[in-house]
Coordinates of C-alpha atoms in Angstrom, one line a residue:
X18 CA 0.4 0.2 0.0
X19 CA 2.9 2.2 0.0
X20 CA 3.0 3.1 -3.8
X21 CA -0.6 4.9 -2.8
X22 CA -0.2 8.4 -4.3
X23 CA -3.6 9.6 -2.2
X24 CA -4.9 13.1 -4.4
X25 CA -6.9 16.3 -2.2
X26 CA -8.8 18.6 -3.5
X27 CA -7.7 20.6 0.2
X28 CA -3.3 20.5 1.5
X29 CA -4.3 18.6 4.4
X30 CA -2.9 15.2 6.2
X31 CA -4.6 12.2 5.1
X32 CA -5.2 9.6 8.3
X33 CA -1.8 7.7 7.9
X34 CA -4.0 5.1 8.8
X35 CA -6.4 5.2 6.4
X36 CA -4.7 3.7 3.0
X37 CA -4.2 0.7 5.3
X38 CA -7.4 -0.4 5.2
X39 CA -7.4 -1.6 8.6
X40 CA -4.1 -2.6 8.7
X41 CA -4.4 -5.3 6.1
X42 CA -0.9 -7.0 4.5
X43 CA 0.4 -5.1 1.2
X44 CA 0.2 -8.7 -0.3
X45 CA -3.6 -10.1 0.8
X46 CA -5.6 -11.5 -2.3
X47 CA -8.6 -11.6 -0.5
X48 CA -9.3 -15.0 -2.9
X49 CA -6.2 -16.6 -2.5
X50 CA -7.5 -19.9 -0.9
X51 CA -8.5 -19.4 2.9
X52 CA -8.7 -15.7 2.7
X53 CA -12.6 -15.3 2.5
X54 CA -15.1 -17.1 4.8
X55 CA -18.2 -19.6 3.8
X56 CA -20.0 -16.9 5.3
X57 CA -18.0 -14.0 2.9
X58 CA -18.7 -16.1 0.0
X59 CA -22.1 -16.6 0.5
X60 CA -22.6 -12.8 1.2
X61 CA -20.7 -11.9 -2.2
X62 CA -22.8 -14.3 -3.5
X63 CA -26.1 -13.0 -2.9
X64 CA -27.1 -10.6 -5.8
X65 CA -29.9 -8.8 -4.8
X66 CA -31.1 -5.5 -5.0
X67 CA -32.1 -6.0 -1.3
X68 CA -29.7 -7.3 1.4
X69 CA -29.8 -7.3 5.2
X70 CA -26.7 -8.8 7.8
X71 CA -27.4 -9.5 10.9
X72 CA -24.6 -9.6 12.3
X73 CA -21.5 -10.2 15.5
X74 CA -19.1 -7.9 15.7
X75 CA -15.6 -8.2 13.5
X76 CA -17.1 -11.0 11.8
X77 CA -15.9 -9.7 8.4
X78 CA -19.1 -9.3 6.1
X79 CA -17.9 -5.1 6.0
X80 CA -14.3 -6.3 4.9
X81 CA -16.2 -8.9 2.4
X82 CA -18.5 -6.0 0.8
X83 CA -15.7 -3.6 0.5
X84 CA -14.6 -6.5 -2.1
X85 CA -18.1 -6.7 -3.7
X86 CA -18.1 -3.3 -4.1
X87 CA -14.2 -2.9 -5.5
X88 CA -15.9 -5.2 -8.1
X89 CA -19.3 -3.2 -9.2
X90 CA -17.2 0.3 -8.8
X91 CA -14.7 -1.2 -11.6
X92 CA -16.9 -2.9 -14.1
X93 CA -18.1 -1.1 -16.8
X94 CA -21.9 0.2 -17.0
X95 CA -22.3 -2.1 -19.5
X96 CA -21.4 -5.4 -18.2
X97 CA -23.1 -4.1 -14.8
X98 CA -20.9 -2.0 -13.0
X99 CA -22.2 1.4 -11.1
X100 CA -21.4 3.6 -8.2
X101 CA -21.6 2.5 -4.7
X102 CA -22.3 5.1 -1.4
X103 CA -21.6 4.0 1.9
X104 CA -22.7 5.4 4.7
X105 CA -20.8 4.2 7.9
X106 CA -21.8 5.6 11.1
X107 CA -18.7 7.6 11.5
X108 CA -16.3 9.4 9.9
X109 CA -13.8 6.9 11.1
X110 CA -15.8 3.7 9.9
X111 CA -15.5 5.4 6.6
X112 CA -11.6 6.0 5.9
X113 CA -11.3 2.3 6.8
X114 CA -13.7 1.4 4.4
X115 CA -12.1 3.2 1.9
X116 CA -8.4 1.7 2.6
X117 CA -10.3 -1.6 2.3
X118 CA -11.1 -0.6 -1.3
X119 CA -8.2 1.2 -2.2
X120 CA -5.9 -1.8 -1.2
X121 CA -8.9 -4.4 -3.3
X122 CA -8.6 -2.3 -6.2
X123 CA -4.7 -2.2 -6.9
X124 CA -4.7 -6.4 -6.3
X125 CA -8.0 -7.6 -7.4
X126 CA -8.8 -5.0 -10.3
X127 CA -5.2 -3.7 -11.4
X128 CA -5.5 0.1 -10.3
X129 CA -3.8 2.1 -8.8
X130 CA -7.0 3.1 -6.4
X131 CA -6.3 6.6 -5.7
X132 CA -7.8 7.9 -2.0
X133 CA -9.2 10.9 -2.6
X134 CA -10.4 13.5 0.1
X135 CA -13.1 15.8 -1.2
X136 CA -15.3 18.9 0.0
X137 CA -19.3 17.1 0.1
X138 CA -21.5 20.1 1.4
X139 CA -23.9 18.5 3.6
X140 CA -27.2 19.6 3.3
X141 CA -29.6 20.0 6.6
X142 CA -33.4 20.7 6.8
X143 CA -33.4 24.5 7.3
X144 CA -31.7 24.0 3.6
X145 CA -28.6 25.2 4.3
X146 CA -25.2 23.5 3.8
X147 CA -21.9 22.0 5.7
X148 CA -19.1 21.6 4.2
X149 CA -17.2 18.7 5.0
X150 CA -14.8 16.2 4.2
X151 CA -15.2 12.9 2.6
X152 CA -13.3 10.0 0.9
X153 CA -13.3 8.2 -2.5
X154 CA -11.7 6.1 -4.8
X155 CA -12.3 6.8 -8.7
X156 CA -12.4 3.9 -10.9
X157 CA -11.0 4.4 -14.6
X158 CA -14.9 2.2 -15.0
X159 CA -15.9 6.3 -13.8
X160 CA -17.6 5.2 -11.6
X161 CA -16.6 6.5 -7.6
X162 CA -16.9 4.6 -4.1
X163 CA -17.8 7.1 -1.6
X164 CA -17.8 7.4 2.3
X165 CA -20.1 10.1 3.0
X166 CA -22.0 10.6 6.2
X167 CA -24.9 9.3 7.7
X168 CA -27.6 12.3 7.5
X169 CA -30.1 11.5 5.6
X170 CA -30.6 14.6 3.9
X171 CA -27.0 13.5 2.0
X172 CA -28.5 10.2 0.7
X173 CA -31.4 11.6 -1.1
X174 CA -31.0 11.8 -4.5
X175 CA -28.0 9.4 -4.4
X176 CA -28.0 6.7 -8.0
X177 CA -26.4 3.5 -7.5
X178 CA -25.7 0.8 -4.8
X179 CA -26.3 2.5 -1.4
X180 CA -24.3 0.8 1.5
X181 CA -25.8 1.3 5.2
X182 CA -22.6 -0.2 8.0
X183 CA -24.0 -0.5 11.3
X184 CA -27.3 0.8 11.1
X185 CA -28.7 0.6 14.6
X186 CA -26.1 3.7 15.9
X187 CA -26.9 6.1 13.1
X188 CA -28.5 9.1 14.7
X189 CA -31.8 8.9 12.3
X190 CA -31.9 5.4 11.4
X191 CA -35.3 5.3 10.3
X192 CA -35.1 8.4 8.2
X193 CA -31.3 6.7 6.3
X194 CA -33.6 3.9 5.8
X195 CA -36.7 6.1 4.9
X196 CA -34.2 8.1 2.4
X197 CA -33.2 5.4 0.2
X198 CA -35.1 3.8 -1.0
X199 CA -36.0 5.8 -3.9
X200 CA -32.9 4.8 -5.5
X201 CA -34.7 1.7 -6.1
X202 CA -36.7 3.3 -9.1
X203 CA -33.6 3.6 -11.1
X204 CA -32.1 -0.4 -10.3
X205 CA -30.0 0.7 -7.0
X206 CA -29.1 -1.7 -4.7
X207 CA -28.8 -1.6 -0.9
X208 CA -27.2 -3.3 1.3
X209 CA -28.2 -3.3 5.5
X210 CA -25.4 -4.1 7.8
X211 CA -24.9 -4.0 10.8
X212 CA -25.0 -5.2 14.9
X213 CA -28.0 -5.0 17.4
X214 CA -28.8 -1.8 19.5
X215 CA -31.8 -2.6 21.5
X216 CA -34.8 -4.5 21.0
X217 CA -36.9 -1.2 19.7
X218 CA -33.9 -0.4 17.4
X219 CA -35.2 0.4 13.4
X220 CA -32.8 -2.1 12.4
X221 CA -34.2 -5.0 14.5
X222 CA -38.1 -3.8 13.3
X223 CA -36.1 -3.6 9.8
X224 CA -35.2 -7.3 10.4
X225 CA -38.5 -8.1 12.2
X226 CA -40.5 -6.7 8.6
X227 CA -37.8 -8.5 6.7
X228 CA -38.7 -12.4 8.0
X229 CA -42.9 -11.9 6.6
X230 CA -41.7 -10.7 3.5
X231 CA -42.3 -7.0 3.5
X232 CA -39.8 -5.2 2.2
X233 CA -37.8 -8.7 0.7
X234 CA -34.6 -8.5 2.3
X235 CA -32.7 -11.1 1.3
X236 CA -31.3 -11.8 5.2
X237 CA -28.2 -13.4 6.4
X238 CA -28.1 -14.2 9.8
X239 CA -24.1 -13.9 11.2
X240 CA -23.6 -14.2 14.9
X241 CA -20.2 -13.9 16.2
X242 CA -19.8 -18.1 16.6
X243 CA -20.8 -18.3 13.4
X244 CA -17.8 -16.6 12.4
X245 CA -14.9 -19.0 14.6
X246 CA -16.8 -21.8 13.1
X247 CA -15.3 -20.7 10.0
X248 CA -12.1 -20.0 10.9
X249 CA -12.4 -16.4 12.1
X250 CA -8.9 -16.8 14.5
X251 CA -7.3 -18.2 11.5
X252 CA -7.8 -15.0 9.3
X253 CA -6.9 -12.7 12.9
X254 CA -3.6 -15.0 13.0
X255 CA -3.1 -14.2 9.6
X256 CA -2.9 -10.4 9.6
X257 CA -1.6 -10.2 12.4
X258 CA 1.3 -12.9 12.1
X259 CA 0.7 -15.0 15.0
X260 CA 0.8 -18.9 15.1
X261 CA -2.3 -20.6 15.2
X262 CA -3.0 -23.0 17.7
X263 CA -6.0 -24.7 19.8
X264 CA -4.7 -23.1 22.9
X265 CA -4.1 -19.9 21.2
X266 CA -7.8 -20.0 19.6
X267 CA -9.3 -21.4 23.4
X268 CA -7.5 -18.3 25.0
X269 CA -8.2 -16.0 22.5
X270 CA -11.7 -16.7 22.5
X271 CA -12.1 -16.5 26.5
X272 CA -10.8 -13.6 25.9
X273 CA -13.0 -11.8 23.5
X274 CA -15.7 -13.2 25.9
X275 CA -15.1 -12.8 29.6
X276 CA -14.3 -9.1 28.7
X277 CA -17.2 -8.6 29.1
X278 CA -17.2 -9.6 32.9
X279 CA -21.4 -9.7 34.0
X280 CA -23.0 -7.8 31.3
X281 CA -24.8 -10.2 29.5
X282 CA -26.9 -8.1 27.8
X283 CA -24.4 -6.2 25.2
X284 CA -22.4 -10.3 25.4
X285 CA -25.7 -11.1 23.3
X286 CA -26.2 -8.0 22.0
X287 CA -22.7 -7.9 20.1
X288 CA -21.7 -11.7 20.0
X289 CA -25.1 -13.7 19.3
X290 CA -27.0 -11.5 17.7
X291 CA -30.0 -10.8 19.8
X292 CA -30.9 -7.4 20.6
X293 CA -31.4 -5.6 23.7
X294 CA -34.2 -5.1 25.1
X295 CA -32.9 -2.0 26.7
X296 CA -33.2 0.9 24.4
X297 CA -29.4 2.8 26.3
X298 CA -27.3 2.7 28.9
X299 CA -29.0 4.4 31.8
X300 CA -25.2 5.0 34.4
X301 CA -21.8 4.9 32.4
X302 CA -18.8 3.4 34.2
X303 CA -18.1 6.9 34.7
X304 CA -20.5 8.3 36.4
X305 CA -20.8 5.3 39.1
X306 CA -16.9 4.5 39.5
X307 CA -17.2 8.5 40.5
X308 CA -19.7 9.0 42.7
X309 CA -17.7 5.1 44.9
X310 CA -15.7 5.8 47.7
X311 CA -13.8 3.8 50.2
X312 CA -14.7 2.5 53.7
X313 CA -18.6 1.8 53.4
X314 CA -18.9 -1.6 54.8
X315 CA -20.8 -4.7 53.0
X316 CA -22.2 -7.5 54.5
X317 CA -22.8 -10.4 52.1
X318 CA -24.6 -13.0 53.7
X319 CA -26.4 -16.9 52.3
X320 CA -28.2 -18.2 55.4
X321 CA -27.4 -22.3 55.8
X322 CA -30.0 -24.5 54.9
X323 CA -29.4 -26.1 58.8
X324 CA -30.1 -22.3 59.7
X325 CA -32.9 -21.6 57.6
X326 CA -35.5 -24.3 58.5
X327 CA -34.6 -24.4 62.2
X328 CA -37.8 -24.5 64.8
X329 CA -38.9 -20.5 65.0
X330 CA -37.2 -19.2 68.3
X331 CA -34.1 -21.2 67.1
X332 CA -33.6 -19.2 64.3
X333 CA -35.1 -16.3 65.5
X334 CA -32.3 -16.5 68.7
X335 CA -29.8 -17.2 66.2
X336 CA -30.4 -14.3 64.0
X337 CA -30.4 -11.7 66.5
X338 CA -27.1 -13.0 67.7
X339 CA -26.5 -12.5 64.0
X340 CA -27.4 -8.8 63.9
X341 CA -25.3 -8.5 67.1
X342 CA -22.0 -9.8 65.6
X343 CA -22.6 -8.6 62.2
X344 CA -24.6 -4.8 62.6
X345 CA -24.6 -3.5 65.5
X346 CA -21.1 -1.6 65.4
X347 CA -21.8 -0.8 61.8
X348 CA -25.3 0.8 63.4
X349 CA -22.7 2.6 66.1
X350 CA -20.8 4.3 64.0
X351 CA -23.5 5.8 62.6
X352 CA -23.7 10.4 63.1
X353 CA -26.4 10.9 65.8
X354 CA -26.9 13.7 64.9
X355 CA -27.7 12.9 60.9
X356 CA -31.2 12.0 59.1
X357 CA -31.0 8.0 58.5
X358 CA -32.9 6.2 56.1
X359 CA -32.7 3.0 54.5
X360 CA -34.3 1.4 50.2
X361 CA -35.0 -2.2 50.4
X362 CA -35.2 -4.3 47.2
X363 CA -36.5 -7.5 48.3
X364 CA -35.7 -11.3 47.1
X365 CA -37.0 -14.9 48.5
X366 CA -35.3 -17.7 46.3
X367 CA -33.6 -17.1 43.4
X368 CA -33.3 -13.3 43.8
X369 CA -31.0 -11.7 46.8
X370 CA -32.5 -9.0 49.5
X371 CA -30.4 -6.0 49.1
X372 CA -30.8 -3.3 52.6
X373 CA -28.8 -0.1 51.1
X374 CA -28.6 2.0 54.7
X375 CA -27.4 5.8 54.9
X376 CA -27.3 9.9 56.0
X377 CA -27.9 12.5 54.8
X378 CA -24.4 14.7 55.1
X379 CA -24.5 18.2 56.0
X380 CA -23.6 19.3 52.2
X381 CA -26.7 17.4 52.0
X382 CA -25.2 14.4 50.0
X383 CA -26.6 10.5 50.2
X384 CA -23.4 9.1 51.9
X385 CA -24.3 5.1 52.4
X386 CA -22.8 4.0 55.6
X387 CA -23.6 -0.2 54.5
X388 CA -25.1 -2.5 51.9
X389 CA -26.4 -6.1 53.3
X390 CA -26.9 -8.8 50.5
X391 CA -29.1 -11.1 51.9
X392 CA -29.6 -14.9 50.3
X393 CA -32.2 -18.1 51.3
X394 CA -33.1 -15.5 54.1
X395 CA -36.9 -16.6 55.5
X396 CA -39.5 -13.9 56.0
X397 CA -39.5 -14.1 60.2
X398 CA -35.7 -13.6 59.7
X399 CA -35.6 -10.9 57.3
X400 CA -37.8 -9.1 60.1
X401 CA -36.2 -9.7 63.2
X402 CA -32.9 -8.3 60.3
X403 CA -35.1 -5.7 58.9
X404 CA -36.4 -4.6 62.4
X405 CA -32.8 -4.4 64.4
X406 CA -31.8 -1.9 61.1
X407 CA -34.5 0.8 61.9
X408 CA -34.1 0.8 65.2
X409 CA -30.5 1.0 65.7
X410 CA -30.7 4.1 63.0
X411 CA -30.5 7.8 64.7
X412 CA -33.2 10.0 63.1
X413 CA -34.6 7.9 61.8
X414 CA -36.5 9.5 58.4
X415 CA -37.9 6.9 55.7
X416 CA -37.4 3.7 54.1
X417 CA -38.5 2.3 50.9
X418 CA -39.5 -1.2 50.8
X419 CA -40.2 -3.4 47.6
X420 CA -44.2 -4.0 47.9
X421 CA -44.2 -5.3 44.3
X422 CA -44.8 -9.4 44.3
X423 CA -43.4 -11.4 47.5
X424 CA -42.1 -8.5 49.1
X425 CA -45.2 -7.1 49.8
X426 CA -45.6 -8.4 53.3
X427 CA -42.3 -7.1 55.1
X428 CA -42.7 -3.7 53.7
X429 CA -46.2 -4.0 54.8
X430 CA -45.2 -5.4 58.5
X431 CA -43.0 -2.7 58.6
X432 CA -45.5 -0.1 58.2
X433 CA -47.3 -1.5 60.7
X434 CA -45.0 -0.7 63.0
X435 CA -43.2 2.6 62.1
X436 CA -45.3 3.6 60.3
X437 CA -45.8 6.4 57.4
X438 CA -42.1 6.7 57.3
X439 CA -41.8 3.2 55.5
X440 CA -43.2 3.7 52.1
X441 CA -44.2 0.9 50.6
X442 CA -42.9 1.3 46.9
X443 CA -44.8 -1.2 43.8
X444 CA -42.2 -1.2 41.5
X445 CA -43.6 -0.4 37.9
X446 CA -43.6 2.0 35.3
X447 CA -44.9 4.7 36.7
X448 CA -42.6 4.4 40.1
X449 CA -39.8 4.5 37.5
X450 CA -40.1 7.3 34.7
X451 CA -40.9 9.5 38.3
X452 CA -37.9 8.6 40.4
X453 CA -35.3 6.8 38.4
X454 CA -33.9 10.5 36.9
X455 CA -33.6 12.6 39.9
X456 CA -31.0 9.1 41.3
X457 CA -28.9 9.6 37.7
X458 CA -28.4 13.2 38.7
X459 CA -27.6 12.2 41.9
X460 CA -24.8 11.2 40.2
X461 CA -23.7 13.7 38.1
X462 CA -23.8 15.9 40.7
X463 CA -21.1 13.6 43.5
X464 CA -24.5 13.9 45.4
X465 CA -24.2 10.5 46.5
X466 CA -21.5 7.5 48.0
X467 CA -21.7 4.3 47.3
X468 CA -19.1 1.4 48.6
X469 CA -16.4 0.9 45.9
X470 CA -17.2 -2.5 44.8
X471 CA -17.1 -4.5 41.5
X472 CA -20.6 -6.5 41.7
X473 CA -22.2 -2.5 42.8
X474 CA -21.0 -1.8 40.1
X475 CA -22.2 -4.3 37.9
X476 CA -25.7 -3.9 39.7
X477 CA -25.7 -0.3 38.6
X478 CA -24.2 -1.2 35.0
X479 CA -27.7 -3.8 34.3
X480 CA -30.1 -1.1 34.5
X481 CA -31.5 0.1 31.3
X482 CA -33.6 2.5 29.6
X483 CA -36.6 0.4 28.6
X484 CA -39.2 2.2 26.8
X485 CA -38.3 5.1 27.9
X486 CA -38.2 3.9 31.5
X487 CA -35.2 3.8 33.8
X488 CA -35.2 0.1 34.9
X489 CA -33.5 -3.1 35.6
X490 CA -34.9 -5.0 31.6
X491 CA -37.0 -8.4 33.0
X492 CA -34.6 -11.4 32.9
X493 CA -31.1 -10.1 32.8
X494 CA -29.4 -12.0 35.1
X495 CA -25.1 -11.6 35.6
X496 CA -22.8 -13.3 38.2
X497 CA -21.5 -12.2 40.8
X498 CA -17.9 -12.3 42.0
X499 CA -19.2 -14.8 44.7
X500 CA -20.4 -17.1 42.5
X501 CA -24.2 -16.2 42.6
X502 CA -26.5 -14.4 39.7
X503 CA -27.1 -11.3 40.6
X504 CA -30.7 -8.7 38.5
X505 CA -29.4 -5.8 39.4
X506 CA -30.4 -6.0 43.2
X507 CA -28.3 -2.9 44.7
X508 CA -28.7 -0.2 41.6
X509 CA -32.5 -0.8 42.1
X510 CA -32.2 -0.9 46.4
X511 CA -29.4 2.2 46.0
X512 CA -32.7 4.2 43.5
X513 CA -35.8 3.4 46.1
X514 CA -32.6 4.7 49.1
X515 CA -32.4 7.6 47.6
X516 CA -36.4 8.1 46.9
X517 CA -36.3 7.7 51.1
X518 CA -33.6 9.8 51.8
X519 CA -36.2 12.2 49.8
X520 CA -39.4 12.5 51.6
X521 CA -40.7 14.5 54.7
X522 CA -39.6 13.4 57.9
X523 CA -43.1 11.4 60.0
X524 CA -42.7 11.1 63.3
X525 CA -43.0 8.0 64.5
X526 CA -42.7 5.8 68.3
X527 CA -41.4 2.1 69.1
X528 CA -39.6 1.1 71.8
X529 CA -37.7 -2.4 71.9
X530 CA -39.1 -5.2 74.2
X531 CA -36.1 -5.1 76.2
X532 CA -35.9 -9.4 76.5
X533 CA -32.9 -10.8 76.2
X534 CA -32.6 -13.9 74.4
X535 CA -29.1 -16.5 74.4
X536 CA -28.3 -18.0 71.1
X537 CA -28.2 -21.7 70.8
X538 CA -25.9 -24.1 71.0
X539 CA -27.2 -26.2 68.4
X540 CA -25.9 -24.2 65.4
X541 CA -22.5 -23.2 67.6
X542 CA -20.5 -19.9 66.3
X543 CA -22.6 -17.4 65.4
X544 CA -21.2 -17.0 61.5
X545 CA -19.4 -13.1 60.9
X546 CA -21.1 -12.8 56.9
X547 CA -18.4 -12.3 54.7
X548 CA -17.7 -8.3 55.3
X549 CA -15.6 -5.9 53.1
X550 CA -14.0 -2.7 53.8
X551 CA -13.7 -2.8 57.4
X552 CA -13.9 -5.3 60.5
X553 CA -16.4 -5.8 62.7
X554 CA -15.2 -3.9 66.0
X555 CA -16.4 -4.6 68.7
X556 CA -19.5 -6.5 69.4
X557 CA -20.9 -5.1 72.7
X558 CA -23.8 -6.7 74.4
X559 CA -27.2 -8.9 73.3
X560 CA -29.9 -5.9 73.7
X561 CA -33.4 -7.5 72.1
X562 CA -33.4 -4.9 68.9
X563 CA -36.2 -6.6 66.3
X564 CA -39.2 -6.3 68.1
X565 CA -40.2 -10.5 67.3

């Protein structure tokens, strides 16, 4: 590629990486044995007027399309040649595509594919124009391949083959798709290529329509695994100069899949071609991490089967001792001069119960004082633990509890004991719509503080905008560091806690029964739950604070 001579209409420096077409080797012949994968060959062989690729990331379809477009533009009109217009979602994609075309022009058609940067007048809706740079390669046939911006106004009036790459990520997907339809009148062709970007995205809707036959697109389904089965790893090794081995292939696969971590929705969308339910992320990683601090304790307890199924009185005594061991010192660390609050997301079997307890600092920052995660805890045990926490919080302001489904009983019981300070929240569309935006604003303002923890981070990342409403998508599941399933639990508990912190104070009247119960020797030592950030401190006494 070093002998490519770029020509310009401006005295601007062409980006160094542009002619290289994603750094493919100079002598790479795409038609040599072992270069094109089967799904690429299938794409090239399909000459349909309307063609659509539903693909995983980096599966080589854009590479194949660039090869096809080079052949089309290099062909005489009498033999089926035509202009090609590439519409990518970013300018960088256009540069990469033109780099492919320039390479193929030399290797395949024997032409010195000159990459030109030219000025394109971008039309705005108000009729005004803006001059932007674009890229093209011209052929001896008189045809050209151009990479243009994705504004619908620029696309109307084009004639030839139009390629819409990563269609789901264009700013105006629907407008782009609508704009290219008219070119069919004069024999043009449309190629739509993309990974998924949400179930409600127009690209996914186009696929659904095409499957019913209207419009009559020829459909190609190319998940990442299909490309792997067709030799993607071996092609990567060829380009990178690696030695292809079975061990290396497995390490490569593990690295790619593992990079998604607990982001199952992103992995399924980008590798498996399964559109995510969410319209987009609610919080970015940077937003969340900027509000995380060290030193906030996290208590995680999976209740042993022998404890969960013990007789009620034995279980109650054991639970109180567990609270004294694991919660008392934390509650004693609360500032008695500050308002206290909590949010609770309920779980019983498959899900866990998450409680985020915090205080409002003098600068109005909502600082978490602890996060508690309970698994496999029966209602009675959860009641004891919850009441222990509420009674131990100084200047208790409010608690917001998940009263959806199975959580309703515990929320109702707490409300009966602590009155209007306990808010029974039905987690429905109306509540999410009214209360999730204030939670996001708290991250923007850095007026909320959470523990610095990977699982709590991933729980908040699980919150997506679904149908215009921020929530954890139905069916979402991720893996925590402890191997247990997570469903965005502490993300919702955090939102409920923030909601509680915004409530007006209520007058409540409660007191402990004052009785002290001993633990039961049958279970031996009361276990300390897993706790991070700080030590347990000293356990002082066995005060009955549960009202059991």
